Coordinates of C-alpha atoms in Angstrom, one line a residue:
Chain A
X1275 CA 35.0 -72.9 -72.4
X1276 CA 33.9 -71.3 -75.6
X1277 CA 31.9 -68.1 -75.3
X1278 CA 29.8 -66.1 -77.8
X1279 CA 29.3 -62.4 -77.0
X1280 CA 26.9 -60.0 -78.6
X1281 CA 26.1 -56.3 -77.9
X1282 CA 23.8 -54.3 -80.2
X1283 CA 22.6 -51.8 -77.7
X1284 CA 24.4 -48.8 -79.2
X1285 CA 25.4 -47.7 -82.7
X1286 CA 28.1 -50.4 -82.5
X1287 CA 27.9 -54.0 -83.2
X1288 CA 30.2 -55.7 -80.7
X1289 CA 30.4 -59.5 -81.1
X1290 CA 33.0 -62.2 -80.8
X1291 CA 33.9 -65.7 -79.9
X1292 CA 36.4 -66.4 -77.1
X1293 CA 38.1 -69.4 -75.6
X1294 CA 40.4 -69.6 -72.6
X1295 CA 40.9 -65.9 -72.4
X1296 CA 41.8 -65.7 -76.0
X1297 CA 39.9 -64.0 -78.9
X1298 CA 39.1 -66.4 -81.6
X1299 CA 37.3 -63.9 -83.8
X1300 CA 35.8 -60.5 -83.1
X1301 CA 33.8 -57.8 -85.0
X1302 CA 33.5 -54.2 -83.6
X1303 CA 31.8 -52.1 -86.2
X1304 CA 29.7 -48.9 -86.1
X1305 CA 26.5 -50.0 -87.9
X1306 CA 24.1 -47.3 -86.7
X1307 CA 20.8 -47.7 -88.6
X1308 CA 22.2 -50.7 -90.5
X1309 CA 22.2 -52.8 -87.3
X1310 CA 19.0 -54.7 -88.2
X1311 CA 20.3 -55.4 -91.7
X1312 CA 23.8 -56.4 -91.0
X1313 CA 24.2 -57.7 -87.4
X1314 CA 23.5 -61.3 -88.2
X1315 CA 25.6 -61.3 -91.3
X1316 CA 28.5 -60.1 -89.1
X1317 CA 27.7 -62.8 -86.5
X1318 CA 28.0 -65.4 -89.3
X1319 CA 31.3 -63.8 -90.2
X1320 CA 32.6 -64.2 -86.7
X1321 CA 31.7 -67.9 -86.7
X1322 CA 33.3 -68.4 -90.1
X1323 CA 36.5 -66.6 -89.1
X1324 CA 36.9 -68.6 -85.9
X1325 CA 36.1 -71.9 -87.6
X1326 CA 33.7 -72.6 -84.7
X1327 CA 30.2 -74.0 -85.4
X1328 CA 27.2 -72.5 -83.4
X1329 CA 26.8 -76.0 -81.8
X1330 CA 30.4 -75.7 -80.3
X1331 CA 29.6 -72.7 -78.1
X1332 CA 29.3 -73.4 -74.4
X1333 CA 27.8 -70.1 -73.3
X1334 CA 26.2 -67.0 -74.7
X1335 CA 26.6 -63.6 -73.2
X1336 CA 24.2 -60.9 -74.4
X1337 CA 24.2 -57.2 -73.5
X1338 CA 20.7 -56.5 -72.4
X1339 CA 20.8 -52.7 -72.6
X1340 CA 20.1 -49.9 -71.8
X1341 CA 20.6 -48.0 -75.0
X1342 CA 18.8 -48.0 -78.3
X1343 CA 15.4 -49.9 -77.8
X1344 CA 15.4 -51.3 -81.3
X1345 CA 19.1 -52.1 -81.2
X1346 CA 18.9 -54.0 -77.9
X1347 CA 16.2 -56.2 -79.4
X1348 CA 18.3 -57.3 -82.4
X1349 CA 21.1 -58.9 -80.3
X1350 CA 18.6 -60.1 -77.7
X1351 CA 16.5 -61.9 -80.3
X1352 CA 19.6 -63.5 -81.8
X1353 CA 20.8 -64.6 -78.4
X1354 CA 17.4 -65.8 -77.1
X1355 CA 16.6 -67.9 -80.2
X1356 CA 20.2 -69.3 -80.3
X1357 CA 20.1 -70.3 -76.6
X1358 CA 16.6 -71.7 -76.7
X1359 CA 16.9 -73.8 -79.9
X1360 CA 20.5 -75.0 -79.4
X1361 CA 20.0 -75.5 -75.6
X1362 CA 22.9 -73.2 -74.8
X1363 CA 23.7 -71.5 -71.5
X1364 CA 22.9 -67.8 -71.6
X1365 CA 23.5 -64.9 -69.3
X1366 CA 23.1 -61.2 -69.6
X1367 CA 25.0 -58.1 -68.5
X1368 CA 23.9 -54.5 -68.9
X1369 CA 25.7 -52.1 -71.2
X1370 CA 26.7 -50.1 -68.2
X1371 CA 28.2 -53.1 -66.5
X1372 CA 30.0 -53.9 -69.8
X1373 CA 31.6 -50.4 -69.9
X1374 CA 32.8 -50.8 -66.3
X1375 CA 34.2 -54.3 -66.9
X1376 CA 35.9 -53.3 -70.1
X1377 CA 38.0 -50.5 -68.4
X1378 CA 38.8 -52.3 -65.2
X1379 CA 39.5 -49.2 -63.1
X1380 CA 41.2 -49.3 -59.7
X1381 CA 41.0 -46.8 -56.8
X1382 CA 38.3 -44.7 -58.4
X1383 CA 34.6 -44.7 -58.6
X1384 CA 33.7 -45.7 -62.2
X1385 CA 30.7 -44.0 -63.5
X1386 CA 29.3 -45.7 -66.7
X1387 CA 27.3 -43.2 -68.6
X1388 CA 25.1 -43.4 -71.8
X1389 CA 23.4 -40.3 -73.2
X1390 CA 19.6 -40.7 -73.0
X1391 CA 18.9 -37.2 -74.4
X1392 CA 16.9 -34.3 -73.0
X1393 CA 19.3 -33.9 -70.0
X1394 CA 19.0 -37.6 -69.0
X1395 CA 21.5 -40.4 -68.9
X1396 CA 21.6 -44.1 -68.2
X1397 CA 24.1 -44.5 -65.4
X1398 CA 25.7 -47.0 -63.0
X1399 CA 28.5 -46.5 -60.5
X1400 CA 31.0 -49.1 -59.6
X1401 CA 33.9 -49.4 -57.2
X1402 CA 36.4 -52.3 -57.8
X1403 CA 33.7 -53.9 -60.0
X1404 CA 31.1 -53.8 -57.2
X1405 CA 28.0 -51.9 -58.0
X1406 CA 27.4 -49.0 -55.6
X1407 CA 24.7 -47.1 -57.5
X1408 CA 22.2 -49.3 -59.4
X1409 CA 21.7 -48.9 -63.1
X1410 CA 19.1 -46.2 -63.7
X1411 CA 17.6 -43.6 -66.0
X1412 CA 18.4 -40.3 -64.3
X1413 CA 18.7 -36.6 -64.9
X1414 CA 22.4 -35.8 -65.3
X1415 CA 22.1 -32.9 -62.8
X1416 CA 20.7 -35.2 -60.2
X1417 CA 23.5 -37.8 -60.8
X1418 CA 26.2 -35.2 -60.6
X1419 CA 24.7 -34.0 -57.3
X1420 CA 25.0 -37.6 -56.0
X1421 CA 28.5 -38.0 -57.2
X1422 CA 29.6 -34.8 -55.4
X1423 CA 28.5 -36.4 -52.1
X1424 CA 30.9 -39.3 -52.7
X1425 CA 33.8 -36.8 -52.2
X1426 CA 36.2 -39.2 -53.9
X1427 CA 38.0 -39.8 -57.2
X1428 CA 35.6 -40.5 -60.0
X1429 CA 36.1 -41.6 -63.6
X1430 CA 33.4 -41.2 -66.1
X1431 CA 33.3 -43.9 -68.8
X1432 CA 31.3 -43.0 -71.9
X1433 CA 31.1 -43.4 -75.6
X1434 CA 33.4 -41.4 -77.8
X1435 CA 30.3 -39.5 -79.3
X1436 CA 29.3 -38.2 -75.8
X1437 CA 32.7 -37.3 -74.3
X1438 CA 32.9 -33.8 -75.6
X1439 CA 29.4 -33.0 -74.6
X1440 CA 29.9 -34.5 -71.1
X1441 CA 33.1 -32.5 -70.6
X1442 CA 31.4 -29.3 -71.6
X1443 CA 28.5 -30.0 -69.2
X1444 CA 30.9 -30.8 -66.3
X1445 CA 32.6 -27.4 -66.9
X1446 CA 29.3 -25.6 -67.3
X1447 CA 28.0 -27.1 -64.1
X1448 CA 31.3 -26.2 -62.3
X1449 CA 31.7 -29.9 -61.3
X1450 CA 35.4 -29.3 -60.6
X1451 CA 34.6 -26.7 -58.0
X1452 CA 33.4 -29.4 -55.6
X1453 CA 35.1 -32.4 -57.1
X1454 CA 38.5 -31.7 -58.6
X1455 CA 39.6 -35.3 -58.7
X1456 CA 37.7 -36.6 -61.8
X1457 CA 38.4 -37.5 -65.4
X1458 CA 36.5 -38.6 -68.4
X1459 CA 37.6 -41.6 -70.5
X1460 CA 36.3 -43.3 -73.6
X1461 CA 34.7 -46.7 -73.5
X1462 CA 37.4 -48.8 -75.2
X1463 CA 35.1 -51.8 -75.9
X1464 CA 37.6 -54.4 -74.6
X1465 CA 35.4 -57.4 -75.1
X1466 CA 37.9 -59.9 -73.9
X1467 CA 38.0 -58.1 -70.6
X1468 CA 34.2 -58.1 -70.3
X1469 CA 33.9 -61.8 -71.4
X1470 CA 36.6 -63.0 -69.0
X1471 CA 34.8 -61.4 -66.0
X1472 CA 31.3 -62.5 -67.1
X1473 CA 31.9 -66.1 -68.1
X1474 CA 31.0 -67.6 -64.7
X1475 CA 27.9 -65.5 -64.3
X1476 CA 24.8 -67.6 -63.5
X1477 CA 22.8 -68.8 -66.5
X1478 CA 19.3 -67.7 -67.1
X1479 CA 16.4 -69.6 -68.7
X1480 CA 16.3 -68.3 -72.3
X1481 CA 12.6 -67.7 -72.1
X1482 CA 13.2 -65.2 -69.3
X1483 CA 16.0 -63.3 -70.9
X1484 CA 14.7 -59.7 -71.3
X1485 CA 16.0 -56.3 -72.4
X1486 CA 17.0 -53.8 -69.7
X1487 CA 15.2 -50.7 -70.8
X1488 CA 15.4 -48.8 -67.5
X1489 CA 12.6 -46.6 -68.7
X1490 CA 8.9 -47.1 -69.4
X1491 CA 7.5 -46.2 -72.8
X1492 CA 6.1 -42.7 -73.1
X1493 CA 2.6 -44.1 -73.3
X1494 CA 3.1 -46.0 -70.1
X1495 CA 4.6 -42.9 -68.4
X1496 CA 1.6 -40.8 -69.4
X1497 CA -0.9 -43.4 -68.4
X1498 CA 0.7 -44.1 -65.0
X1499 CA 1.7 -40.5 -64.5
X1500 CA 5.4 -41.4 -64.0
X1501 CA 8.0 -38.6 -63.9
X1502 CA 11.6 -39.5 -63.8
X1503 CA 12.8 -36.0 -62.7
X1504 CA 11.1 -35.9 -59.4
Chain B
X490 CA 7.9 -84.8 -101.3
X491 CA 6.1 -82.9 -98.5
X492 CA 7.3 -79.4 -97.8
X493 CA 6.9 -78.0 -94.2
X494 CA 7.2 -74.3 -93.8
X495 CA 7.6 -72.5 -90.5
X496 CA 5.8 -69.2 -90.6
X497 CA 6.6 -66.2 -88.4
X498 CA 4.3 -63.2 -88.0
X499 CA 5.0 -60.1 -85.8
X500 CA 4.0 -57.2 -87.9
X501 CA 1.7 -55.6 -85.3
X502 CA 0.4 -56.8 -82.0
X503 CA 0.3 -60.6 -82.5
X504 CA 3.3 -62.8 -82.0
X505 CA 2.6 -66.0 -84.0
X506 CA 4.4 -69.1 -85.3
X507 CA 2.8 -71.8 -87.5
X508 CA 3.9 -74.9 -89.4
X509 CA 2.0 -75.6 -92.6
X510 CA 2.4 -78.6 -94.9
X511 CA 2.4 -78.0 -98.6
X512 CA 0.8 -74.6 -98.4
X513 CA -2.6 -76.0 -97.4
X514 CA -2.5 -78.2 -94.3
X515 CA -2.1 -76.4 -91.0
X516 CA 0.0 -78.6 -88.6
X517 CA 0.1 -76.1 -85.7
X518 CA -0.4 -72.4 -85.1
X519 CA 0.1 -70.4 -81.9
X520 CA -0.9 -66.8 -81.6
X521 CA 0.0 -64.6 -78.7
X522 CA -2.2 -61.6 -78.9
X523 CA -1.6 -58.3 -77.1
X524 CA -5.1 -56.9 -77.4
X525 CA -5.5 -56.7 -73.6
X526 CA -2.2 -54.9 -73.2
X527 CA -3.1 -52.2 -75.8
X528 CA -6.7 -51.9 -74.7
X529 CA -6.0 -49.4 -72.0
X530 CA -4.2 -47.1 -74.5
X531 CA -7.1 -47.1 -77.0
X532 CA -4.9 -48.6 -79.7
X533 CA -1.6 -50.3 -80.5
X534 CA 1.4 -48.6 -79.0
X535 CA 4.4 -49.5 -81.2
X536 CA 7.1 -49.6 -78.6
X537 CA 4.9 -51.6 -76.1
X538 CA 4.2 -54.0 -79.0
X539 CA 7.9 -54.5 -79.7
X540 CA 8.6 -55.1 -76.1
X541 CA 5.9 -57.8 -75.8
X542 CA 7.1 -59.5 -79.0
X543 CA 10.6 -60.1 -77.6
X544 CA 9.2 -61.2 -74.3
X545 CA 6.9 -63.8 -75.9
X546 CA 9.0 -65.0 -78.9
X547 CA 10.6 -68.2 -77.5
X548 CA 7.5 -69.2 -75.6
X549 CA 5.4 -69.1 -78.8
X550 CA 8.0 -70.9 -80.9
X551 CA 8.2 -73.6 -78.3
X552 CA 4.5 -74.1 -78.1
X553 CA 4.2 -74.2 -81.9
X554 CA 6.9 -76.9 -82.2
X555 CA 5.4 -78.9 -79.3
X556 CA 1.9 -78.9 -80.7
X557 CA 3.3 -80.1 -84.0
X558 CA 5.5 -82.6 -82.3
X559 CA 8.3 -81.4 -84.6
X560 CA 11.8 -79.9 -84.3
X561 CA 13.2 -77.0 -86.3
X562 CA 15.4 -79.6 -88.1
X563 CA 12.2 -81.1 -89.6
X564 CA 11.2 -77.8 -91.3
X565 CA 12.1 -77.2 -94.9
X566 CA 12.1 -73.4 -94.9
X567 CA 11.4 -70.4 -92.7
X568 CA 8.9 -67.8 -94.0
X569 CA 8.6 -64.5 -92.2
X570 CA 6.6 -61.3 -92.6
X571 CA 9.2 -58.6 -93.5
X572 CA 6.7 -55.8 -94.0
X573 CA 4.6 -53.7 -94.1
X574 CA 3.9 -53.1 -90.5
X575 CA 5.3 -51.6 -87.3
X576 CA 9.0 -51.6 -87.8
X577 CA 10.0 -52.4 -84.2
X578 CA 7.6 -55.3 -84.1
X579 CA 8.6 -56.7 -87.5
X580 CA 12.3 -56.6 -86.6
X581 CA 11.8 -59.1 -83.8
X582 CA 10.2 -61.6 -86.1
X583 CA 12.7 -61.0 -88.9
X584 CA 15.7 -61.3 -86.6
X585 CA 14.2 -64.5 -85.2
X586 CA 13.7 -66.0 -88.7
X587 CA 17.2 -64.9 -89.8
X588 CA 18.8 -66.5 -86.7
X589 CA 16.9 -69.8 -87.3
X590 CA 17.9 -69.8 -91.0
X591 CA 21.5 -69.2 -90.0
X592 CA 21.6 -71.8 -87.2
X593 CA 19.8 -74.5 -89.1
X594 CA 21.0 -73.7 -92.6
X595 CA 17.4 -73.4 -93.8
X596 CA 16.1 -71.3 -96.7
X597 CA 14.7 -67.9 -95.6
X598 CA 11.6 -66.8 -97.4
X599 CA 10.5 -63.1 -97.2
X600 CA 6.7 -62.8 -97.2
X601 CA 4.7 -59.6 -97.7
X602 CA 2.0 -59.2 -95.1
X603 CA -0.7 -58.7 -97.6
X604 CA 0.3 -61.9 -99.5
X605 CA -0.2 -63.6 -96.2
X606 CA -3.7 -62.3 -95.7
X607 CA -4.6 -63.4 -99.3
X608 CA -3.3 -66.9 -98.6
X609 CA -5.3 -67.2 -95.4
X610 CA -8.0 -68.2 -97.8
X611 CA -5.8 -71.0 -99.2
X612 CA -6.1 -72.7 -95.8
X613 CA -9.8 -72.9 -96.2
X614 CA -10.0 -73.7 -99.9
X615 CA -7.3 -73.9 -102.6
X616 CA -7.2 -70.6 -104.4
X617 CA -8.6 -70.6 -108.0
X618 CA -7.2 -68.2 -110.6
X619 CA -7.5 -65.7 -111.9
X620 CA -8.9 -64.0 -108.9
X621 CA -9.5 -60.6 -107.3
X622 CA -8.7 -60.1 -103.7
X623 CA -10.1 -57.3 -101.5
X624 CA -7.7 -56.9 -98.6
X625 CA -9.3 -55.0 -95.7
X626 CA -7.6 -54.6 -92.3
X627 CA -6.5 -52.1 -89.8
X628 CA -3.5 -51.2 -91.9
X629 CA -4.6 -52.0 -95.5
X630 CA -7.4 -51.5 -98.0
X631 CA -6.3 -52.9 -101.4
X632 CA -7.7 -54.5 -104.5
X633 CA -5.3 -57.1 -105.9
X634 CA -5.5 -59.1 -109.1
X635 CA -3.8 -62.5 -109.3
X636 CA -3.3 -64.4 -112.5
X637 CA -1.6 -67.4 -110.8
X638 CA 0.1 -68.3 -107.5
X639 CA 2.3 -65.6 -106.0
X640 CA 1.7 -63.2 -108.8
X641 CA 0.2 -59.9 -107.6
X642 CA -1.0 -56.8 -109.5
X643 CA -2.3 -54.0 -107.3
X644 CA -5.4 -52.4 -108.9
X645 CA -6.0 -49.8 -106.2
X646 CA -5.6 -49.0 -102.5
X647 CA -6.7 -46.5 -99.9
X648 CA -5.3 -43.0 -100.4
X649 CA -5.4 -42.3 -96.7
X650 CA -6.8 -44.3 -93.7
X651 CA -7.3 -48.1 -94.0
X652 CA -10.9 -49.3 -93.5
X653 CA -10.1 -51.0 -90.2
X654 CA -8.4 -47.8 -88.9
X655 CA -11.5 -45.9 -89.9
X656 CA -13.7 -48.4 -88.0
X657 CA -11.5 -48.0 -84.9
X658 CA -11.5 -44.2 -85.0
X659 CA -15.3 -44.1 -85.4
X660 CA -15.6 -46.6 -82.5
X661 CA -13.6 -44.2 -80.4
X662 CA -16.0 -41.3 -81.2
X663 CA -18.9 -43.6 -80.2
X664 CA -17.0 -44.4 -76.9
X665 CA -16.6 -48.1 -77.8
X666 CA -13.7 -50.0 -76.3
X667 CA -10.7 -50.9 -78.5
X668 CA -10.7 -52.8 -80.8
X669 CA -14.0 -51.1 -81.8
X670 CA -14.4 -52.6 -85.3
X671 CA -16.3 -55.7 -84.3
X672 CA -18.4 -53.7 -81.9
X673 CA -19.6 -51.4 -84.7
X674 CA -20.5 -54.5 -86.7
X675 CA -22.7 -55.8 -83.9
X676 CA -24.3 -52.4 -83.3
X677 CA -24.9 -51.9 -87.1
X678 CA -26.8 -55.2 -87.2
X679 CA -29.4 -53.8 -84.7
X680 CA -29.6 -50.3 -86.2
X681 CA -31.3 -48.5 -89.1
X682 CA -29.7 -46.4 -91.8
X683 CA -30.9 -43.0 -90.7
X684 CA -27.9 -40.8 -90.8
X685 CA -26.7 -39.3 -94.1
X686 CA -23.1 -39.9 -94.7
X687 CA -21.2 -39.3 -98.0
X688 CA -19.8 -42.3 -100.0
X689 CA -16.1 -41.6 -100.1
X690 CA -14.2 -41.4 -103.4
X691 CA -17.3 -42.4 -105.4
X692 CA -15.4 -42.5 -108.7
X693 CA -14.3 -45.0 -111.4
X694 CA -10.9 -45.7 -109.9
X695 CA -10.0 -48.7 -107.8
X696 CA -8.7 -46.5 -105.0
X697 CA -10.5 -45.9 -101.7
X698 CA -10.6 -43.1 -99.1
X699 CA -11.8 -43.3 -95.5
X700 CA -10.4 -40.3 -93.9
X701 CA -13.3 -38.1 -95.1
X702 CA -15.9 -40.5 -93.8
X703 CA -14.3 -40.6 -90.4
X704 CA -14.3 -36.8 -90.3
X705 CA -18.0 -36.8 -91.4
X706 CA -18.9 -39.0 -88.5
X707 CA -16.9 -36.8 -86.1
X708 CA -18.7 -33.7 -87.4
X709 CA -22.1 -35.3 -87.3
X710 CA -21.6 -36.3 -83.7
X711 CA -20.3 -32.8 -82.8
X712 CA -23.3 -31.1 -84.6
X713 CA -25.9 -33.3 -83.0
X714 CA -24.3 -32.6 -79.6
X715 CA -24.4 -28.8 -80.3
X716 CA -28.1 -29.2 -81.0
X717 CA -28.6 -31.1 -77.8
X718 CA -29.6 -34.3 -79.6
X719 CA -28.4 -37.7 -78.5
X720 CA -26.7 -39.9 -81.1
X721 CA -28.4 -43.2 -81.7
X722 CA -25.2 -45.4 -81.7
X723 CA -26.9 -48.4 -83.4
X724 CA -28.3 -46.2 -86.2
X725 CA -25.0 -44.3 -86.7
X726 CA -23.1 -47.7 -86.8
X727 CA -25.6 -49.0 -89.4
X728 CA -25.4 -45.8 -91.5
X729 CA -21.6 -45.8 -91.3
X730 CA -21.2 -49.5 -92.2
X731 CA -23.6 -49.1 -95.1
X732 CA -21.4 -46.4 -96.6
X733 CA -18.3 -48.5 -96.1
X734 CA -20.0 -51.5 -97.7
X735 CA -21.2 -49.4 -100.7
X736 CA -17.7 -48.1 -101.3
X737 CA -16.0 -51.6 -101.0
X738 CA -18.6 -53.5 -103.1
X739 CA -18.9 -50.9 -105.9
X740 CA -15.2 -50.9 -106.6
X741 CA -14.7 -54.6 -106.1
X742 CA -17.6 -55.7 -108.3
X743 CA -16.4 -53.2 -111.0
X744 CA -13.0 -54.8 -110.9
X745 CA -14.4 -58.3 -111.3
X746 CA -16.4 -57.2 -114.3
X747 CA -13.6 -55.3 -116.0
X748 CA -11.1 -58.0 -115.5
X749 CA -13.6 -60.7 -116.4
X750 CA -12.8 -62.6 -113.2
X751 CA -15.1 -65.1 -111.6
X752 CA -13.2 -65.6 -108.3
X753 CA -13.3 -63.2 -105.4
X754 CA -11.6 -63.5 -102.1
X755 CA -11.9 -61.3 -99.0
X756 CA -8.8 -61.0 -96.9
X757 CA -7.6 -59.2 -93.7
X758 CA -9.0 -58.6 -90.3
X759 CA -12.0 -56.6 -91.5
X760 CA -13.0 -59.7 -93.6
X761 CA -14.4 -60.9 -90.2
X762 CA -17.0 -58.2 -90.4
X763 CA -20.4 -59.9 -90.8
X764 CA -22.1 -57.0 -92.6
X765 CA -19.3 -56.9 -95.2
X766 CA -19.1 -60.6 -95.7
X767 CA -22.9 -60.9 -96.1
X768 CA -23.1 -58.1 -98.7
X769 CA -20.5 -59.6 -100.8
X770 CA -22.1 -63.0 -100.5
X771 CA -25.4 -61.7 -101.9
X772 CA -23.7 -59.8 -104.7
X773 CA -21.5 -62.7 -105.7
X774 CA -24.5 -65.0 -105.8
X775 CA -26.4 -62.6 -108.1
X776 CA -23.4 -62.3 -110.4
X777 CA -22.3 -66.0 -110.3
X778 CA -18.9 -65.2 -108.7
X779 CA -17.0 -67.8 -106.8
X780 CA -16.6 -66.2 -103.4
X781 CA -14.3 -67.1 -100.5
X782 CA -13.6 -65.5 -97.2
X783 CA -11.2 -66.7 -94.5
X784 CA -12.1 -68.5 -91.3
X785 CA -12.5 -66.0 -88.5
X786 CA -9.3 -67.5 -87.0
X787 CA -7.3 -66.8 -90.1
X788 CA -8.8 -63.3 -90.7
X789 CA -6.7 -61.5 -88.2
X790 CA -2.9 -61.6 -88.1
X791 CA -1.5 -65.1 -87.8
X792 CA 1.5 -67.1 -89.0
X793 CA -0.4 -69.9 -90.7
X794 CA -1.2 -67.5 -93.6
X795 CA 2.5 -66.5 -93.7
X796 CA 3.5 -70.1 -93.9
X797 CA 0.9 -70.8 -96.6
X798 CA 2.1 -67.8 -98.7
X799 CA 5.7 -68.8 -97.9
X800 CA 5.2 -72.2 -99.5
X801 CA 4.2 -70.6 -102.9
X802 CA 7.0 -68.0 -102.6
X803 CA 9.3 -71.0 -101.9
X804 CA 8.1 -72.7 -105.1
X805 CA 8.5 -69.5 -106.9
X806 CA 12.2 -69.5 -105.9
X807 CA 12.0 -66.5 -103.7
X808 CA 14.8 -66.4 -101.1
X809 CA 16.4 -63.8 -98.7
X810 CA 19.8 -63.9 -97.2
X811 CA 20.9 -62.9 -93.7
X812 CA 20.7 -59.2 -94.6
X813 CA 16.9 -59.3 -94.9
X814 CA 15.5 -56.2 -93.3
X815 CA 12.1 -55.3 -92.1
X816 CA 10.2 -52.4 -93.8
X817 CA 7.3 -50.4 -92.6
X818 CA 6.0 -50.0 -96.2
X819 CA 6.6 -52.0 -99.3
X820 CA 4.6 -52.7 -102.5
X821 CA 3.3 -56.3 -102.9
X822 CA 5.3 -57.8 -105.9

C-alpha cells in the first residue's frame, strides 16, 4: 500500500511517500511564511525522489489542524483536489493526534500541545493511543488544572519552539508541587510512525474533508458571544 | 485548434470555476457565493471567506466539469486569479490551480483580477483596441489603457477607498443591508438631487478619491440628526450617486479624449450599477464612443472572466510554475 502524507499545519512542511512501513521519500522543512509558495514544489520533489507517480498512490493522509489557519488550508487544498480528481482514498488526522502517534509513549498520559497564544493552547490527551481528552482550544491554566486531577505520570509533547516557554510556565505555576511525575519532550515528527498507525483509518469523501480549526473566527465569537475561557 | 481554459477565481467571497473556449465561448461556469454568510457581519470577513472556499472548492469544480461534460484531461491550461484580493481566499484558489497543474501536467496561467474584470466584456463582445477600461468594484477603481490584447497601462486609480467600498459604507450609514451598493442604486433612481456633496479629487489627474465623499455623507447625516431633521434616503442616495457619476465620467471622458480612443468598456461589480451604466451610455452616444459593459452575470467576481483573460495571457506566453504565490496587492502588467 502506497501512502502520501502531508502536514502544513505548523511552520513545518511535513510530507512523504511510504510503502510497506518504509520511507520512499520524505521532506521535513521549516518553511514558515514560504509555505504557500513552496509546499507544492516540495511535494513534487517527494514524488520525483520516490519515482512514484501521483496515480500510483493508494491513500492520502492529510493533517487537518489545528494550527496555522492559512497553513492548514494549503495542505488540505492539495489533498482534497488530489483525492477528488484522481479518485484516491483520503483520510485525516489532527495535528495533535499526529504528535501523539509520532512519539508512541507507553505508561504515561501523552499531552499533545500547540501554542495558540494569549494563554491558550490546542490540546489533546492520549493514553496508549486512546484519546481520553478530546482535542480542544483551551486556556493552559484550565488544562493544567485538569491534568493535576489525573494524578498520574504525564508527558507533554510540543514543538521545539514552545518547549522552553512551556517549561517556564510549568515552573511558574508550580505544576511539580502537585504532579512531580511529568516531563516535556519535543515532537520529533516521526512521519513513518504516524503513517503506519493511520493507514487503515476509514476513508472520507474528499468533498467532506475539512480543516480542524477548533476555534471560531473572532467575528463569529463576537456575533455569537462565545467565550472560550468560561 | 480550439483552446479550452479552466478558470479559477477565489479572490474574495465567491468560489468559482469556469471553462471557456478560445477566450470567448463560455462552456460552463459555476459560482458559489458567500453573500448570505457575510450578510450578518455587515461585510466580508476574510477568515470566514477562506473557510468557506476550502469547504466548497471540490463541489464547485465537480459541478463545473459535469455541466461542461468534460474532464480535467480535456483542458489545455489552468488560469487562476493570483491577486489582488484577500490573501487567505486567494491562496485556496492558487493552491488548487497549482495542484491541478502538477497532477495533470497542464500549463499554469497567473491572471490579475483586474485583467479578469476587463475580459468579462470579451465574453459579451470581442474587445476592440485601443480601448480605455474603467474598472469599478468593491476593491478597485482604475482607469486602464489597452493598446492590444493583454497589454495594460494604468492611467490612474483611487488614492483611498474603492468606489464599491464607498457605496457599501454609505449604505451602512443609511441602514441598508449588505451588500448596500445595489440598494443605493435603486433608491437613487427614485430620489432627487437635493443634498450638496463635494465632487472628490476634482482635478486633471486620472486618480480618484472616495474616502472624503464617504466622510461627507457621514457628517451630513450626523448634522441633520443634530438638527432634528430626518434624512430623505432616496434623495441622499440620488445626491451621492450623482457625485460618484460626475467623478467617474469626467475622468474617463477626459482620458478617452486625450488618448484619442473610441472604445470604452466598464468592468467590475459596480459596472452593474444602472445609474453609472446609463450615464456613460448617454455620454458615449454624444461623443461617438463604442461603449461596452459586461452582462450582470459577468460583472461580479466569476471564473469565466479569469478563463477568458487566461486565454490571452496563454497566447502571450505567460506561465507560472509551482511556486506561484497569491498576493494581496499587485500592479496590473
